[in-house]
mmCIF file of C-alpha atoms and ligand atoms in Angstrom:
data_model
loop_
_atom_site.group_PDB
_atom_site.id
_atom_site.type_symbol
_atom_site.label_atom_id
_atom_site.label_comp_id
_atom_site.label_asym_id
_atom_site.label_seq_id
_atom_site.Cartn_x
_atom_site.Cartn_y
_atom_site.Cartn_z
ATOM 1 C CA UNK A 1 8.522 -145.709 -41.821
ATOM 2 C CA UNK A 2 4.669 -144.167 -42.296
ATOM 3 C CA UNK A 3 5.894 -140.953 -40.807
ATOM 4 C CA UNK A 4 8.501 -140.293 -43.967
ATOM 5 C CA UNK A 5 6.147 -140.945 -46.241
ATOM 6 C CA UNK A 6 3.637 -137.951 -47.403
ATOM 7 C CA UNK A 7 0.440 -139.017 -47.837
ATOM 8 C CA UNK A 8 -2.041 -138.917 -50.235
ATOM 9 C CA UNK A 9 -5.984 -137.750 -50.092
ATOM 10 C CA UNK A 10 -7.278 -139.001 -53.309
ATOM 11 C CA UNK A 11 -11.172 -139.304 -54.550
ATOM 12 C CA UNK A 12 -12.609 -141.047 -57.172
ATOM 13 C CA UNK A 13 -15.220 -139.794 -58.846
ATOM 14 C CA UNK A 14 -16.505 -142.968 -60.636
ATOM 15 C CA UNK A 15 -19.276 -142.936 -63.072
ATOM 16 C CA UNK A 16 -20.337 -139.339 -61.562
ATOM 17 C CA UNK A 17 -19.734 -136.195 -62.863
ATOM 18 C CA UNK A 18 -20.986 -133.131 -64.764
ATOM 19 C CA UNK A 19 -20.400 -129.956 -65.981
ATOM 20 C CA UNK A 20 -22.369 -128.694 -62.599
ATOM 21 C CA UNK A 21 -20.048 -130.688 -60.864
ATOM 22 C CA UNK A 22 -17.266 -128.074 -61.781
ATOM 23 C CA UNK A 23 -17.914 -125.907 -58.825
ATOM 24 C CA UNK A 24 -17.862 -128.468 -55.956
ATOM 25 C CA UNK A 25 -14.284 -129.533 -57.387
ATOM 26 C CA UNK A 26 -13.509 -125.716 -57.619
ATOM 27 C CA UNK A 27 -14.021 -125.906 -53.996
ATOM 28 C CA UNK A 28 -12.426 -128.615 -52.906
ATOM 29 C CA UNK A 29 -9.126 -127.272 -54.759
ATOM 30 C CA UNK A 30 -9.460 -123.882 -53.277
ATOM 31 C CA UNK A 31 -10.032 -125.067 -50.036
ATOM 32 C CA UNK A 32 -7.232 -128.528 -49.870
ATOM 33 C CA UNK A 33 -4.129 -126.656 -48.734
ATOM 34 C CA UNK A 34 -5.726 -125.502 -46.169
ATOM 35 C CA UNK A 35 -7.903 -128.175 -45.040
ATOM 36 C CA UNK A 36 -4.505 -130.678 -45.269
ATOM 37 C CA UNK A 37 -2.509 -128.070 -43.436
ATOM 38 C CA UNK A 38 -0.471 -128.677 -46.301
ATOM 39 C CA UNK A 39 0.988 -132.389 -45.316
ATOM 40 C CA UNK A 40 -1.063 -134.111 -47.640
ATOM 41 C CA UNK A 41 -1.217 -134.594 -51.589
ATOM 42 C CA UNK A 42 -4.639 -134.077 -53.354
ATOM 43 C CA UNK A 43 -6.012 -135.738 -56.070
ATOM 44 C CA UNK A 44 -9.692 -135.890 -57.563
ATOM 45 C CA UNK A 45 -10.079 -138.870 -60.486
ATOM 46 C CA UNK A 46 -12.730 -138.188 -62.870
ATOM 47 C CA UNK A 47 -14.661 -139.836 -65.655
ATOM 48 C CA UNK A 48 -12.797 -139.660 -69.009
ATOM 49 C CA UNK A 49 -15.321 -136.535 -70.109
ATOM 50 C CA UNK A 50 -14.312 -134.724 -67.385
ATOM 51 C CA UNK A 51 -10.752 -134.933 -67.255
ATOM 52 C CA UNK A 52 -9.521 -131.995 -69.286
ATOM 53 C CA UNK A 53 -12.153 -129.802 -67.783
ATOM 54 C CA UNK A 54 -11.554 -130.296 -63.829
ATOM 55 C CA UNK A 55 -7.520 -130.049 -64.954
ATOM 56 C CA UNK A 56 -8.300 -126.339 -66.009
ATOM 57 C CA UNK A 57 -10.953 -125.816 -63.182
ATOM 58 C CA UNK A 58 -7.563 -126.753 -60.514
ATOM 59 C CA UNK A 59 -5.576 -124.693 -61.898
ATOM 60 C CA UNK A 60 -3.107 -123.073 -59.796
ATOM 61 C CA UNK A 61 -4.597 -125.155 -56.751
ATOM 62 C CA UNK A 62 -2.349 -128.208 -54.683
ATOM 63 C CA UNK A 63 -5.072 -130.779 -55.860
ATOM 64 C CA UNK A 64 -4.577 -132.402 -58.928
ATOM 65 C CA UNK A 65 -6.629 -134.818 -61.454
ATOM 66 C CA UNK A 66 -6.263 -138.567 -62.416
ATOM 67 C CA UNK A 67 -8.168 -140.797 -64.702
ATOM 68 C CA UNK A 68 -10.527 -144.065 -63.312
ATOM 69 C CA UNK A 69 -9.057 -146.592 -65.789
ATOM 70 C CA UNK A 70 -7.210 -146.817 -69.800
ATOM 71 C CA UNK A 71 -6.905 -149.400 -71.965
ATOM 72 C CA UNK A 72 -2.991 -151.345 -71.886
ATOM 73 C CA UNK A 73 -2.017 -149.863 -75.435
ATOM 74 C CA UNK A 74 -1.393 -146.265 -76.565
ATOM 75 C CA UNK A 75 -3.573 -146.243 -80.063
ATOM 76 C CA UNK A 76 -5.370 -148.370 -81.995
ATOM 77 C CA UNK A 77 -8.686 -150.520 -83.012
ATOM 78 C CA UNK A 78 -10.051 -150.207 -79.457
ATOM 79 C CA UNK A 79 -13.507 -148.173 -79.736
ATOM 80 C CA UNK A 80 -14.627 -146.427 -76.550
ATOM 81 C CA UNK A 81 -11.202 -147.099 -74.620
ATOM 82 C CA UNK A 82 -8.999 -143.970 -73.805
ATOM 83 C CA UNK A 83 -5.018 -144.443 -73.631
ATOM 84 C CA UNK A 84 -2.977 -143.413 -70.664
ATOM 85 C CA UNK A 85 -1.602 -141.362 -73.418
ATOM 86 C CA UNK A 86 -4.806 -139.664 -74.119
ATOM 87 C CA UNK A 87 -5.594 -139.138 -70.371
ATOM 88 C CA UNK A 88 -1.732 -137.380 -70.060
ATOM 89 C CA UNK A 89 -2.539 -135.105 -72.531
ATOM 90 C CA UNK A 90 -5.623 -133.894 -70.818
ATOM 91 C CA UNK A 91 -3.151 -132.605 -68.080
ATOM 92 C CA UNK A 92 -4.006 -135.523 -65.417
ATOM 93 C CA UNK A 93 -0.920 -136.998 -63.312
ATOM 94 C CA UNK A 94 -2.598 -140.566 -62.119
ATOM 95 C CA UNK A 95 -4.781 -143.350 -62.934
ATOM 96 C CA UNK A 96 -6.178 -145.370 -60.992
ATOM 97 C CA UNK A 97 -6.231 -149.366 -62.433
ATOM 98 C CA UNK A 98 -7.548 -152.434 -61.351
ATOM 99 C CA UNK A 99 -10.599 -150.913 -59.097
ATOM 100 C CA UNK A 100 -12.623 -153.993 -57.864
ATOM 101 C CA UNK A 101 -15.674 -152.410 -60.322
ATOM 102 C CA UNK A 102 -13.653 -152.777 -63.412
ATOM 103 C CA UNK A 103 -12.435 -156.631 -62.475
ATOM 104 C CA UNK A 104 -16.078 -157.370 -61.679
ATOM 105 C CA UNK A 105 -17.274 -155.322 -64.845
ATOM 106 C CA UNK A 106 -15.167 -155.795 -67.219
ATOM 107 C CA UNK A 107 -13.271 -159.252 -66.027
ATOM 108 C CA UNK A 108 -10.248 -157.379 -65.453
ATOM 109 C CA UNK A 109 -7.226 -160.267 -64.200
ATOM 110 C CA UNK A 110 -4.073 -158.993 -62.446
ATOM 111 C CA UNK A 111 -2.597 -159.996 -65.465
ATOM 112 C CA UNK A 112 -4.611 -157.030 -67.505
ATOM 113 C CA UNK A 113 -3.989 -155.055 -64.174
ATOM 114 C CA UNK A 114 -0.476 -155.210 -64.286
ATOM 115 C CA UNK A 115 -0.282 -154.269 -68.573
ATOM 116 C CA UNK A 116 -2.393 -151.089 -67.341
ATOM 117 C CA UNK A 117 -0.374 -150.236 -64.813
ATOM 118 C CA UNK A 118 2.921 -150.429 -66.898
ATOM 119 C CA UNK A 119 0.877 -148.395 -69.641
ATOM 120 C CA UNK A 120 0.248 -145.784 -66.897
ATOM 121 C CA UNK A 121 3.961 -144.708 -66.427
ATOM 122 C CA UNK A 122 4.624 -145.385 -70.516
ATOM 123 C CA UNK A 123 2.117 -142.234 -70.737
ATOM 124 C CA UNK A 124 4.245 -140.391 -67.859
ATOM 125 C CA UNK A 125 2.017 -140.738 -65.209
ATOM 126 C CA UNK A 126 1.777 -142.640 -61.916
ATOM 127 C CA UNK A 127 -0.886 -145.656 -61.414
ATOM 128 C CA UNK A 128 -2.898 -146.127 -58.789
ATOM 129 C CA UNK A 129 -2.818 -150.158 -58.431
ATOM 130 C CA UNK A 130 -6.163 -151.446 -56.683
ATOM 131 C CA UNK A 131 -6.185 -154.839 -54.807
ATOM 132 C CA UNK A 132 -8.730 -155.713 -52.144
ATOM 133 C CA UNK A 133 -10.369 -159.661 -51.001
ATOM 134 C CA UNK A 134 -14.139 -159.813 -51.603
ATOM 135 C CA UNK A 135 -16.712 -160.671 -48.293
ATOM 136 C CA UNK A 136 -16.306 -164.613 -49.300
ATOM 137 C CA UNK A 137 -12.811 -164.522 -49.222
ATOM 138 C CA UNK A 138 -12.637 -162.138 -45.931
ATOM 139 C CA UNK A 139 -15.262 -165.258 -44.601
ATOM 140 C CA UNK A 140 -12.947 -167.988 -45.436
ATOM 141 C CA UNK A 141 -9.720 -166.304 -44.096
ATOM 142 C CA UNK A 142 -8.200 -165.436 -47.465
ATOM 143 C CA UNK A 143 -7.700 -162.313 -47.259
ATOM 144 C CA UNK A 144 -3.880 -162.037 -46.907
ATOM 145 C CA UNK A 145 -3.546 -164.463 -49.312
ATOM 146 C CA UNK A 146 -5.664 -162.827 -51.614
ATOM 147 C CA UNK A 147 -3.862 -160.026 -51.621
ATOM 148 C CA UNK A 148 -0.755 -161.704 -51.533
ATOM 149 C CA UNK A 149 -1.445 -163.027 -54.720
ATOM 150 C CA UNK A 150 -3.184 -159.514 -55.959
ATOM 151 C CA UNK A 151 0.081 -157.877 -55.423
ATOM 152 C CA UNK A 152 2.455 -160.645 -57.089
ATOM 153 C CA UNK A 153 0.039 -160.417 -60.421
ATOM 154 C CA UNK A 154 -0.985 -156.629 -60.542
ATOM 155 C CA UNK A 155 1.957 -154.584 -59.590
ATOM 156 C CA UNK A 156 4.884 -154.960 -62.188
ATOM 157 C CA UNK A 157 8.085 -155.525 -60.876
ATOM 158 C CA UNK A 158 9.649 -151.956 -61.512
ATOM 159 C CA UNK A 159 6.730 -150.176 -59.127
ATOM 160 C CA UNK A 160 8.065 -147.733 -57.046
ATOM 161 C CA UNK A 161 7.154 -144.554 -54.997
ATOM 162 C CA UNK A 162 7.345 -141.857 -58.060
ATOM 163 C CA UNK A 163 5.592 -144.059 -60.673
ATOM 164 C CA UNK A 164 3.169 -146.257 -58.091
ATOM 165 C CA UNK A 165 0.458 -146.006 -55.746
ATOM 166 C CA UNK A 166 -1.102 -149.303 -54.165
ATOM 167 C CA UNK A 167 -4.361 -148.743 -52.912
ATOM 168 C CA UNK A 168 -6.176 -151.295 -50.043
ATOM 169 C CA UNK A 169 -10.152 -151.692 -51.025
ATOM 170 C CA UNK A 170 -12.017 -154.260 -49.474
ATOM 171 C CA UNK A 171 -14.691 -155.177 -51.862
ATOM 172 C CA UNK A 172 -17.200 -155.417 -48.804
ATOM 173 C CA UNK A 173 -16.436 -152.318 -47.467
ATOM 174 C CA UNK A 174 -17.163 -149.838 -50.737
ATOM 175 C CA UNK A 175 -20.275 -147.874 -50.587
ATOM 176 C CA UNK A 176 -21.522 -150.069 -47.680
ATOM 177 C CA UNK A 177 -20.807 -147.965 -45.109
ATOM 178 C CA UNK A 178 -18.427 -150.812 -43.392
ATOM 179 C CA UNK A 179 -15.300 -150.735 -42.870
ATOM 180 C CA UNK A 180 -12.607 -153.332 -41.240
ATOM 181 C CA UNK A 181 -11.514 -152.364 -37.770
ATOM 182 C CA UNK A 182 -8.659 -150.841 -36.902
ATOM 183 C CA UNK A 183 -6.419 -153.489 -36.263
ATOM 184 C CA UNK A 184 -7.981 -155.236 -39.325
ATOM 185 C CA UNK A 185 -6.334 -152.454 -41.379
ATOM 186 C CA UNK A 186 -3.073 -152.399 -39.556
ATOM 187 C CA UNK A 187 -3.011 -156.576 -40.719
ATOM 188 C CA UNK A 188 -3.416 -155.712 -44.427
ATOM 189 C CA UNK A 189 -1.558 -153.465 -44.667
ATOM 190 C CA UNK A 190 1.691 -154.395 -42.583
ATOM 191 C CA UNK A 191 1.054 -157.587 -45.166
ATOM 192 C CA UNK A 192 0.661 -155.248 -47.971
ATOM 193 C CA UNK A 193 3.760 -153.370 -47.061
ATOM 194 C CA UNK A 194 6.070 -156.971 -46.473
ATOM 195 C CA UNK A 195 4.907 -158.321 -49.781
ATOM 196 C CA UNK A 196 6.099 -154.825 -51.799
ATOM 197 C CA UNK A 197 9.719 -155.090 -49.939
ATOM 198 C CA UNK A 198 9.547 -158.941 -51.137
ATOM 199 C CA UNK A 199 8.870 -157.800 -54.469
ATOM 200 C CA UNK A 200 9.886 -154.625 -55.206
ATOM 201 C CA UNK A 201 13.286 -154.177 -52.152
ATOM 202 C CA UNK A 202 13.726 -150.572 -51.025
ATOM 203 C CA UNK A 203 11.545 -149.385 -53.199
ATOM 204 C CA UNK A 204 8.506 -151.263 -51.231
ATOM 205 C CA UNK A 205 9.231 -149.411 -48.249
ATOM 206 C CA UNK A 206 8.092 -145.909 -49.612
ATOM 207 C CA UNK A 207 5.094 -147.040 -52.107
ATOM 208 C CA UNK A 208 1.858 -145.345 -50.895
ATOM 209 C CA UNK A 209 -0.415 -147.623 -49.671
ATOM 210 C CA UNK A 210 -3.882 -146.360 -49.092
ATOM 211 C CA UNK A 211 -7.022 -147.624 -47.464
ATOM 212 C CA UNK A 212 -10.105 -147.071 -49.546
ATOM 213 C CA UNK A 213 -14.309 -148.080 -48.723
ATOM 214 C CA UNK A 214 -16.253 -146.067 -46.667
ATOM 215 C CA UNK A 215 -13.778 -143.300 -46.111
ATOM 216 C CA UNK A 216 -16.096 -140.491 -44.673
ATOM 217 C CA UNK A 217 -15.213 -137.338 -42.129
ATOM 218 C CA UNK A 218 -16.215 -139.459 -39.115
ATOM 219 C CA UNK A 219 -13.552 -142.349 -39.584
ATOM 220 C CA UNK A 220 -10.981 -140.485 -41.608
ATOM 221 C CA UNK A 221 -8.826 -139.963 -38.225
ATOM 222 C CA UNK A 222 -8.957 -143.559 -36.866
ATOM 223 C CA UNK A 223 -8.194 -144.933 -40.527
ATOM 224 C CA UNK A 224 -5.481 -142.753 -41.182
ATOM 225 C CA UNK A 225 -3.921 -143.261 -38.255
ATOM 226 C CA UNK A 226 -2.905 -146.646 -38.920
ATOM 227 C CA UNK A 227 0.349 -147.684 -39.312
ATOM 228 C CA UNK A 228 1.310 -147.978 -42.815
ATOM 229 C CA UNK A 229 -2.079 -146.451 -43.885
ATOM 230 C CA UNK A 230 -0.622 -143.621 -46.349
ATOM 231 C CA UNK A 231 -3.763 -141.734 -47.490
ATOM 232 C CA UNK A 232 -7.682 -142.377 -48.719
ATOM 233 C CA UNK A 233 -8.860 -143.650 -51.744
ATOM 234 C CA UNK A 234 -12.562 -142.337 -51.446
ATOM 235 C CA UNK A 235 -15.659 -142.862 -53.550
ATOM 236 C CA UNK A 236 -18.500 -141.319 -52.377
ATOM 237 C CA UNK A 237 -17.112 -138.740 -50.032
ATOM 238 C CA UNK A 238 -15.341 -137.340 -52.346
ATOM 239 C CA UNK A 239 -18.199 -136.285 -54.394
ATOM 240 C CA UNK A 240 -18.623 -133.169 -51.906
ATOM 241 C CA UNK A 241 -15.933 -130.303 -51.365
ATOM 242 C CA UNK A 242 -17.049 -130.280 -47.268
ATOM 243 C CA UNK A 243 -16.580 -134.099 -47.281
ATOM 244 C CA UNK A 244 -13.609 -134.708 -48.683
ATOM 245 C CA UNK A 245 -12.008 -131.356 -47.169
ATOM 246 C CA UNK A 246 -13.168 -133.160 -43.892
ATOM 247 C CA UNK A 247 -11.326 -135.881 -44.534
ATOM 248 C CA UNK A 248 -8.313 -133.623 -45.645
ATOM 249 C CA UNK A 249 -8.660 -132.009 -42.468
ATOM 250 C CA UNK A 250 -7.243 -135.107 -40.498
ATOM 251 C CA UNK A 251 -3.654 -134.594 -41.749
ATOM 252 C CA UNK A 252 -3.905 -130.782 -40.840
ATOM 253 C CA UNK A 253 -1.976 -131.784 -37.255
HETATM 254 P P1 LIG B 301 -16.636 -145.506 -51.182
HETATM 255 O O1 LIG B 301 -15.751 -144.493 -50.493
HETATM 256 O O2 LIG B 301 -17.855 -144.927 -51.778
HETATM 257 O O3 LIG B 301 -16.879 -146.695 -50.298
HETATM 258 O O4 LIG B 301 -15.790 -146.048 -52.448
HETATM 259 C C1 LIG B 301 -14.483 -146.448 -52.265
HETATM 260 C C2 LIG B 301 -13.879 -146.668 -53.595
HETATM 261 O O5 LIG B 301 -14.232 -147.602 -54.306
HETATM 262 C C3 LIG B 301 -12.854 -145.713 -54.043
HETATM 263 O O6 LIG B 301 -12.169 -146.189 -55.163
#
């Protein structure tokens, strides 16, 4: 089933991200294709201010550029928020929604998860649903049922593999420098991958579902390599064109 389904090297950018910061993501488009061998999709997400900028600095490259987050409705009374409208017309193709910052941050419910998600494809563009158990919940052996229930509230019921993207971050495991083992990651995400048939039929059995915290060049290949792992979702690694083209580089074959 993984083998069918192309994967996908994304990087999120998070609250980083400059003008000056142009050139390392000139890099890391000029040098994806190669890097991936070509079997992989590329993606950088940047901060709103940043969006339409990195779009033109891709141009003509295989990587393209996704948002971090929008607000559920297209216009209105909503100061500081950007639409998925708004991040569409900057010329990005993703967003990612429900990252484990923005529920801590801004109290984000799968409920809210889920409107953002559905606002993603009303704006054309495919969402990048986050879901992911916290260290407590890994400690008290919730964390299939945590994500059990992530998956039930965040990822509306018409998700599938052109509109949808369901990304696997532990909450422990971002910028720590941990990660689950292995077979830890095989568990979540074979239970991932039986909840989206559940929910979504057929379509749940070609969904991306990547593994994100602590992606680096040194663990990309044993990550990757697990079943039903279908790309990265990677914070800081992704900040530099030779890490994240290292991490490209284990889908060159
Ligand atoms: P790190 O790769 O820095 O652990 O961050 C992962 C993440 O949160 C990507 O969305």
């Amino acid at each position: 089933m993984t083998a069918s389904i192309r994967p996908l090297v994304a990087g999120n950018w998070k609250m980083n991200g400059l003008s000056s910061d142009l050139a390392e993501l000139k890099e890391m488009a000029a040098g994806f294709e190669d890097a991936s061998g070509g079997a992989a999709d590329g993606l950088i997400c940047t901060p709103a201010t940043l969006i339409e900028r990195a779009v033109r600095a891709v141009d003509g490259t295989a990587l393209a550029i996704g948002g971090e987050d929008c607000h559920a409705n297209e216009t209105g009374a909503h100061t500081g928020d950007v639409s998925a409208e708004m991040i569409a017309d900057c010329g990005a193709s993703h967003v990612i929604v429900g990252h484990s910052e923005r529920r801590t941050d801004h109290a984000e419910t799968d409920e809210m998860v889920a409107e953002k998600a559905k606002a993603v494809w009303r704006g054309g563009l495919v969402a990048i649903i986050c879901i992911g158990e916290t260290e407590a919940q890994r400690k008290a052996n919730e964390t299939l049922d945590v994500l059990a229930q992530q998956i039930a509230g965040s990822v509306p019921d018409s998700a599938n593999a052109e509109n949808s993207v369901v990304a696997y971050e532990p909450v422990w495991a971002i910028g720590t420098g941990l990660t689950p083992t292995a077979n830890d990651v095989a568990e979540a995400h074979a239970h991932i991958r039986e909840r989206l048939i559940e929910r979504l039929g057929d379509n749940g059995k070609t969904v991306r579902i990547l593994y994100g915290g602590s992606v680096k060049p040194s663990n990309a290949d044993e990550l990757m390599a697990v079943e039903n792992v279908n790309g990265a979702l990677i914070g800081g690694a992704s900040l530099k064109a030779a890490d994240f083209l290292g991490i490209a580089k284990t889908y060159r074959g």
